[in-house]
Tab-separated table of C-alpha atoms in Angstrom:
chain	number	residue	atom	x	y	z
U	638	MET	CA	-12.487	6.060	21.456
U	639	ARG	CA	-14.748	8.110	19.245
U	640	VAL	CA	-14.911	7.814	15.452
U	641	LYS	CA	-16.956	10.124	13.259
U	642	LEU	CA	-17.475	10.226	9.495
U	643	LEU	CA	-16.908	13.809	8.329
U	644	TYR	CA	-17.847	13.157	4.692
U	645	SER	CA	-17.945	10.460	2.053
U	646	THR	CA	-18.152	10.514	-1.727
U	647	ASP	CA	-21.672	10.604	-3.121
U	648	LEU	CA	-21.640	7.174	-4.747
U	649	LYS	CA	-25.009	7.784	-6.398
U	650	ALA	CA	-23.600	10.864	-8.164
U	651	ILE	CA	-20.771	8.792	-9.613
U	652	VAL	CA	-22.992	5.895	-10.681
U	653	GLY	CA	-25.526	8.368	-12.135
U	654	ALA	CA	-22.859	10.203	-14.150
U	655	LEU	CA	-21.512	6.933	-15.526
U	656	GLU	CA	-24.953	5.583	-16.380
U	657	ALA	CA	-25.756	8.828	-18.204
U	658	LYS	CA	-22.826	7.975	-20.456
U	659	GLY	CA	-24.154	4.461	-20.969
U	660	VAL	CA	-21.479	2.919	-18.749
U	661	HIS	CA	-22.463	0.362	-16.122
U	662	PRO	CA	-19.314	0.046	-14.045
U	663	ASP	CA	-18.079	-3.023	-12.276
U	664	PRO	CA	-18.670	-2.023	-8.629
U	665	GLU	CA	-15.094	-3.015	-7.811
U	666	THR	CA	-13.703	-0.236	-10.018
U	667	LEU	CA	-15.636	2.290	-7.912
U	668	LEU	CA	-13.554	1.397	-4.842
U	669	ASP	CA	-10.815	3.715	-6.110
U	670	HIS	CA	-13.185	6.657	-6.505
U	671	VAL	CA	-15.138	6.536	-3.250
U	672	VAL	CA	-13.439	8.402	-0.418
U	673	TYR	CA	-14.195	8.738	3.298
U	674	MET	CA	-12.897	11.356	5.723
U	675	PHE	CA	-12.963	10.315	9.384
U	676	GLU	CA	-12.231	12.040	12.670
U	677	ILE	CA	-10.737	9.675	15.260
U	678	GLU	CA	-10.482	10.830	18.866
U	679	ASP	CA	-9.140	9.343	22.079
U	680	CYS	CA	-7.397	6.313	20.698
U	681	SER	CA	-3.808	5.635	21.751
U	682	ARG	CA	-0.670	6.370	19.769
U	683	VAL	CA	-0.042	2.611	19.929
U	684	THR	CA	-3.003	2.267	17.590
U	685	THR	CA	-2.230	5.221	15.321
U	686	HIS	CA	1.296	3.837	14.818
U	687	GLN	CA	-0.347	0.717	13.419
U	688	LEU	CA	-2.918	2.685	11.425
U	689	VAL	CA	-0.427	4.846	9.524
U	690	ARG	CA	1.291	1.729	8.211
U	691	HIS	CA	-1.653	1.684	5.776
U	692	ARG	CA	-0.056	4.173	3.438
U	693	VAL	CA	-2.704	4.837	0.798
U	694	ALA	CA	-4.528	7.252	3.066
U	695	SER	CA	-4.038	10.820	4.286
U	696	TYR	CA	-3.524	11.540	7.977
U	697	ASP	CA	-3.292	14.731	10.012
U	698	GLN	CA	-2.714	14.107	13.701
U	699	GLU	CA	-2.602	16.291	16.789
U	700	SER	CA	1.008	17.312	17.270
U	701	GLN	CA	2.798	16.818	20.581
U	702	ARG	CA	5.234	19.558	19.583
U	703	PHE	CA	2.656	22.232	20.330
U	704	SER	CA	-0.223	20.794	22.357
U	705	ALA	CA	-0.250	20.259	26.102
U	706	ALA	CA	0.199	16.484	25.966
U	707	THR	CA	-0.532	15.896	29.621
U	708	LYS	CA	-4.148	17.043	29.187
U	709	GLU	CA	-4.941	14.186	26.824
U	710	GLY	CA	-5.051	11.248	29.239
U	711	VAL	CA	-4.105	7.692	28.386
U	712	VAL	CA	-5.752	4.490	27.195
U	713	THR	CA	-5.604	1.660	29.729
U	714	PRO	CA	-5.702	-1.811	28.139
U	715	PRO	CA	-8.448	-4.062	29.573
U	716	SER	CA	-5.846	-6.662	30.597
U	717	VAL	CA	-4.163	-4.025	32.758
U	718	ALA	CA	-7.412	-2.532	34.073
U	719	ALA	CA	-8.593	-5.983	35.158
U	720	ASN	CA	-5.449	-6.763	37.137
U	721	GLU	CA	-5.043	-4.792	40.348
U	722	ALA	CA	-1.273	-5.226	40.651
U	723	ALA	CA	-0.706	-4.441	36.975
U	724	LEU	CA	-2.957	-1.391	37.156
U	725	ARG	CA	-1.028	-0.060	40.140
U	726	ALA	CA	2.296	-0.536	38.333
U	727	TYR	CA	0.850	1.129	35.199
U	728	GLU	CA	-0.469	4.136	37.103
U	729	ASP	CA	2.717	4.554	39.142
U	730	GLY	CA	4.787	4.445	35.960
U	731	LEU	CA	2.591	7.033	34.287
U	732	LYS	CA	2.770	9.349	37.307
U	733	GLY	CA	6.577	9.223	37.148
U	734	VAL	CA	6.626	9.869	33.404
U	735	TYR	CA	4.230	12.808	33.570
U	736	ALA	CA	6.053	14.326	36.533
U	737	ALA	CA	9.323	14.141	34.578
U	738	TYR	CA	7.624	15.676	31.499
U	739	GLU	CA	6.256	18.593	33.543
U	740	LYS	CA	9.629	19.136	35.234
U	741	MET	CA	11.415	19.244	31.874
U	742	VAL	CA	8.902	21.713	30.389
U	743	ALA	CA	9.147	23.860	33.539
U	744	ALA	CA	12.939	23.776	33.178
U	745	GLY	CA	12.631	25.212	29.682
U	746	VAL	CA	12.944	22.069	27.572
U	747	PRO	CA	10.797	22.534	24.429
U	748	LYS	CA	7.675	20.344	24.297
U	749	GLU	CA	9.039	18.764	21.125
U	750	ASP	CA	11.931	17.366	23.174
U	751	ALA	CA	10.158	16.748	26.494
U	752	ARG	CA	7.639	14.561	24.641
U	753	TYR	CA	10.321	11.890	24.117
U	754	ILE	CA	9.445	10.569	27.555
U	755	LEU	CA	5.680	10.355	26.955
U	756	PRO	CA	4.023	6.919	26.750
U	757	THR	CA	2.514	5.517	23.549
U	758	SER	CA	-0.673	4.891	25.524
U	759	ILE	CA	-1.336	8.651	25.368
U	760	LYS	CA	-4.654	9.557	23.722
U	761	THR	CA	-4.537	11.331	20.388
U	762	LYS	CA	-6.807	12.868	17.777
U	763	LEU	CA	-6.496	12.744	14.004
U	764	VAL	CA	-8.326	13.084	10.715
U	765	MET	CA	-7.956	10.399	8.074
U	766	THR	CA	-9.050	10.421	4.430
U	767	VAL	CA	-9.004	7.074	2.659
U	768	ASN	CA	-10.495	5.509	-0.440
U	769	ALA	CA	-12.770	2.478	-0.243
U	770	ARG	CA	-10.166	0.080	-1.652
U	771	SER	CA	-7.612	1.010	0.973
U	772	LEU	CA	-10.232	1.054	3.735
U	773	MET	CA	-11.363	-2.409	2.658
U	774	HIS	CA	-7.777	-3.598	3.124
U	775	ILE	CA	-7.561	-1.972	6.574
U	776	VAL	CA	-10.857	-3.559	7.654
U	777	TRP	CA	-9.829	-6.960	6.288
U	778	GLN	CA	-6.484	-6.933	8.095
U	779	ARG	CA	-7.372	-5.151	11.295
U	780	THR	CA	-10.659	-6.816	12.206
U	781	ALA	CA	-9.006	-10.243	12.083
U	782	LEU	CA	-9.008	-12.053	15.405
U	783	GLN	CA	-5.224	-11.936	15.643
U	784	ALA	CA	-5.228	-8.118	15.313
U	785	GLN	CA	-4.588	-6.086	18.465
U	786	TRP	CA	-7.751	-5.216	20.430
U	787	GLU	CA	-7.690	-1.420	20.080
U	788	ILE	CA	-7.101	-1.266	16.336
U	789	ARG	CA	-9.693	-4.004	15.928
U	790	GLU	CA	-12.153	-1.724	17.705
U	791	LEU	CA	-11.124	1.178	15.442
U	792	ALA	CA	-11.341	-0.880	12.241
U	793	GLY	CA	-14.782	-2.118	13.291
U	794	ALA	CA	-15.966	1.462	13.800
U	795	LEU	CA	-14.547	2.599	10.417
U	796	HIS	CA	-16.232	-0.352	8.725
U	797	GLY	CA	-19.591	0.393	10.370
U	798	LEU	CA	-19.547	4.066	9.337
U	799	ALA	CA	-18.425	3.326	5.759
U	800	LYS	CA	-21.101	0.689	5.379
U	801	GLU	CA	-23.757	3.052	6.690
U	802	ALA	CA	-22.673	5.780	4.240
U	803	THR	CA	-22.296	3.566	1.167
U	804	PRO	CA	-24.157	0.317	1.870
U	805	GLU	CA	-24.312	-0.676	-1.821
U	806	LEU	CA	-20.540	-0.798	-2.046
U	807	TRP	CA	-19.826	-2.622	1.182
U	808	THR	CA	-22.625	-5.123	0.857
U	809	ARG	CA	-21.940	-5.955	-2.786
U	810	ILE	CA	-18.170	-6.098	-2.713
U	811	VAL	CA	-16.546	-6.159	0.653
U	812	GLU	CA	-18.793	-8.643	2.377
U	813	LYS	CA	-19.157	-10.934	-0.650
X	244	MET	CA	-9.370	17.788	-22.978
X	245	LYS	CA	-12.536	18.547	-21.025
X	246	ALA	CA	-13.417	17.765	-17.407
X	247	SER	CA	-16.915	17.634	-15.911
X	248	LEU	CA	-17.234	17.595	-12.153
X	249	VAL	CA	-19.173	14.666	-10.734
X	250	TRP	CA	-18.541	15.208	-7.032
X	251	SER	CA	-16.224	17.065	-4.667
X	252	SER	CA	-15.752	17.267	-0.882
X	253	PRO	CA	-18.280	19.555	0.783
X	254	LYS	CA	-16.862	22.897	2.026
X	255	PRO	CA	-13.370	22.091	0.711
X	256	GLU	CA	-11.565	25.116	2.127
X	257	MET	CA	-13.069	24.572	5.568
X	258	THR	CA	-12.121	20.869	5.332
X	259	ILE	CA	-8.495	21.823	4.668
X	260	ALA	CA	-8.619	24.298	7.562
X	261	VAL	CA	-10.030	21.572	9.860
X	262	ALA	CA	-7.110	19.288	8.942
X	263	MET	CA	-4.632	22.098	9.644
X	264	ARG	CA	-6.135	22.956	13.004
X	265	ARG	CA	-6.288	19.249	13.924
X	266	CYS	CA	-2.475	19.217	14.011
X	267	TYR	CA	-2.117	22.111	16.418
X	268	SER	CA	-5.214	21.984	18.617
X	269	THR	CA	-6.313	19.753	21.503
X	270	LYS	CA	-9.954	20.653	20.785
X	271	THR	CA	-12.543	18.147	19.567
X	272	ILE	CA	-13.510	18.235	15.905
X	273	GLU	CA	-16.840	19.896	16.751
X	274	GLU	CA	-15.027	22.647	18.678
X	275	ILE	CA	-12.617	23.160	15.782
X	276	GLU	CA	-15.520	23.384	13.312
X	277	ILE	CA	-17.323	25.937	15.495
X	278	GLU	CA	-14.109	27.962	15.837
X	279	LEU	CA	-13.569	27.925	12.050
X	280	GLU	CA	-17.192	28.820	11.249
X	281	LYS	CA	-16.934	31.726	13.680
X	282	LYS	CA	-13.663	33.017	12.219
X	283	GLY	CA	-14.995	32.658	8.663
X	284	PRO	CA	-13.531	32.383	5.140
X	285	GLU	CA	-10.812	35.022	5.646
X	286	TYR	CA	-9.261	32.827	8.329
X	287	TRP	CA	-9.565	29.697	6.147
X	288	LYS	CA	-7.798	31.665	3.431
X	289	PHE	CA	-5.040	32.625	5.873
X	290	LEU	CA	-4.524	28.960	6.815
X	291	LEU	CA	-4.575	27.877	3.141
X	292	ALA	CA	-2.017	30.513	2.215
X	293	LYS	CA	0.193	29.349	5.083
X	294	CYS	CA	0.097	25.693	4.065
X	295	LEU	CA	0.942	26.608	0.445
X	296	GLN	CA	3.718	28.940	1.568
X	297	ASP	CA	5.189	26.388	4.007
X	298	LYS	CA	4.782	23.595	1.436
X	299	SER	CA	2.753	21.637	4.023
X	300	LEU	CA	0.611	20.251	1.258
X	301	ASP	CA	-0.524	17.122	3.133
X	302	VAL	CA	-3.594	18.933	4.496
X	303	LEU	CA	-4.800	19.474	0.911
X	304	GLU	CA	-5.224	15.701	0.569
X	305	HIS	CA	-8.533	15.875	2.449
X	306	PHE	CA	-10.149	17.862	-0.393
X	307	THR	CA	-11.036	15.225	-2.965
X	308	MET	CA	-12.951	15.239	-6.248
X	309	SER	CA	-14.174	12.949	-9.033
X	310	LEU	CA	-14.564	14.087	-12.645
X	311	LEU	CA	-15.474	12.749	-16.049
X	312	LEU	CA	-12.736	13.516	-18.496
X	313	ASP	CA	-12.785	13.319	-22.253
X	314	GLY	CA	-10.066	13.803	-24.774
X	315	MET	CA	-7.194	11.981	-23.096
X	316	THR	CA	-5.483	9.036	-24.797
X	317	GLU	CA	-4.372	5.831	-23.080
X	318	GLU	CA	-0.741	6.870	-23.570
X	319	GLU	CA	-1.308	10.288	-22.013
X	320	MET	CA	-3.130	8.784	-19.039
X	321	SER	CA	-0.476	6.090	-18.579
X	322	ALA	CA	2.194	8.786	-18.390
X	323	ILE	CA	0.184	10.612	-15.714
X	324	LEU	CA	-0.435	7.456	-13.683
X	325	ARG	CA	3.238	6.500	-13.764
X	326	LYS	CA	4.268	9.865	-12.390
X	327	PHE	CA	1.382	10.670	-10.016
X	328	GLN	CA	0.569	7.647	-7.875
X	329	TYR	CA	-2.489	9.217	-6.230
X	330	VAL	CA	-4.423	9.848	-9.454
X	331	ARG	CA	-7.174	7.246	-9.800
X	332	ALA	CA	-8.461	6.688	-13.351
X	333	THR	CA	-10.950	4.246	-14.823
X	334	SER	CA	-11.236	3.987	-18.599
X	335	LEU	CA	-14.747	4.472	-19.947
X	336	GLY	CA	-13.745	3.646	-23.530
X	337	ASP	CA	-12.453	5.814	-26.381
X	338	SER	CA	-10.702	8.722	-24.695
X	339	ASP	CA	-13.162	9.006	-21.776
X	340	TRP	CA	-12.181	8.531	-18.128
X	341	LEU	CA	-13.521	8.671	-14.622
X	342	VAL	CA	-10.756	10.415	-12.665
X	343	SER	CA	-10.425	11.016	-8.912
X	344	VAL	CA	-7.746	13.217	-7.389
X	345	ASN	CA	-7.082	15.134	-4.219
X	346	ALA	CA	-6.153	18.813	-4.113
X	347	ARG	CA	-2.493	18.117	-3.297
X	348	THR	CA	-2.135	16.006	-6.420
X	349	LEU	CA	-3.952	18.700	-8.380
X	350	VAL	CA	-1.375	21.282	-7.231
X	351	GLU	CA	1.458	18.897	-8.121
X	352	LEU	CA	-0.070	18.242	-11.572
X	353	TRP	CA	-0.394	22.017	-12.068
X	354	ARG	CA	3.283	22.568	-11.250
X	355	ASP	CA	4.466	19.783	-13.588
X	356	GLY	CA	4.899	20.261	-17.328
X	357	GLY	CA	3.366	16.878	-18.179
X	358	GLY	CA	0.532	17.182	-15.694
X	359	ARG	CA	-0.402	20.797	-16.457
X	360	PRO	CA	-2.955	20.175	-19.261
X	361	LEU	CA	-4.929	17.753	-17.052
X	362	ALA	CA	-4.679	20.120	-14.078
X	363	GLU	CA	-5.862	23.044	-16.198
X	364	SER	CA	-8.949	21.209	-17.410
X	365	ILE	CA	-9.824	20.295	-13.792
X	366	VAL	CA	-9.148	23.805	-12.459
X	367	ILE	CA	-11.283	25.368	-15.230
X	368	GLU	CA	-14.166	23.054	-14.272
X	369	LEU	CA	-13.810	23.704	-10.523
X	370	ARG	CA	-13.777	27.435	-11.296
X	371	LYS	CA	-16.868	27.115	-13.485
X	372	GLN	CA	-18.723	25.238	-10.736
X	373	GLY	CA	-17.551	27.686	-8.036
X	374	VAL	CA	-16.279	24.802	-5.899
X	375	SER	CA	-13.277	26.312	-4.136
X	376	PRO	CA	-12.727	30.013	-4.964
X	377	LEU	CA	-10.263	30.673	-2.132
X	378	PHE	CA	-8.129	27.659	-3.003
X	379	ASP	CA	-8.320	28.593	-6.686
X	380	GLU	CA	-7.161	32.148	-5.984
X	381	LEU	CA	-4.181	31.014	-3.894
X	382	ALA	CA	-3.007	27.944	-5.792
X	383	PHE	CA	-3.774	28.567	-9.466
X	384	ARG	CA	-3.772	32.332	-10.204
């Protein structure tokens, strides 16, 4: 998985503009005004299905209607990768699924229909724009120990990048 | 009502184009950015026009902005917030506000009778600051 921050709100510009008006804002109110845009690549659709349940965010994801889905590869969970018999079953299953997908496309079935057979482990790419309040909620929920391993990894990466971009906000509010 | 821009997304039209291409390309983000830089603003304008024409306004949500606003009463702002759930507003006292919106919400405000005065003050400020001339030309002229 690869996560990249494309831009974030210039927090200093906002604080500076408010201070010029003699307003010293409660840092928590700034959570609504600070926005981050991320690129997320090579995580599974299992994880993006969980991610988009966080609705106060904007998502644009690679479409399987138009792209060649079979070029994207899949995510293999560590529990499967570490178990020889499970890994064999996983890989055999995937081979069958991809072969059926290719056969359907070759037979003239549109990609938007052939994709119904594709696994949710398939890798995907998306951009996500989210404000700090909503991101704080995602990080709080999805870095919890009971969260699923892949979205925990994603939430950890989002947290790290947001904190690096706007340390004042994350240190003063989120980690308090 | 007067808006003063505090901050907006860098290269907003290219950002919208990146979001559009993300949906239909298997390329990495760096490859998409290189492709868009190479094709230039005319291509970004083509993509913007297409998303407005197709009413695929979700890609506009990645262009965001924060403004100081004066001359808007509590009642007026409450009416806006009830109708437009993605407007973020913090009262600074009197009739002053810190407001954050994305470009999709700005278009929706512009097209709504109640939202139009707020949208106009924001569009005038974006125009004055030269933030997004291509988007301005396609969405608000």
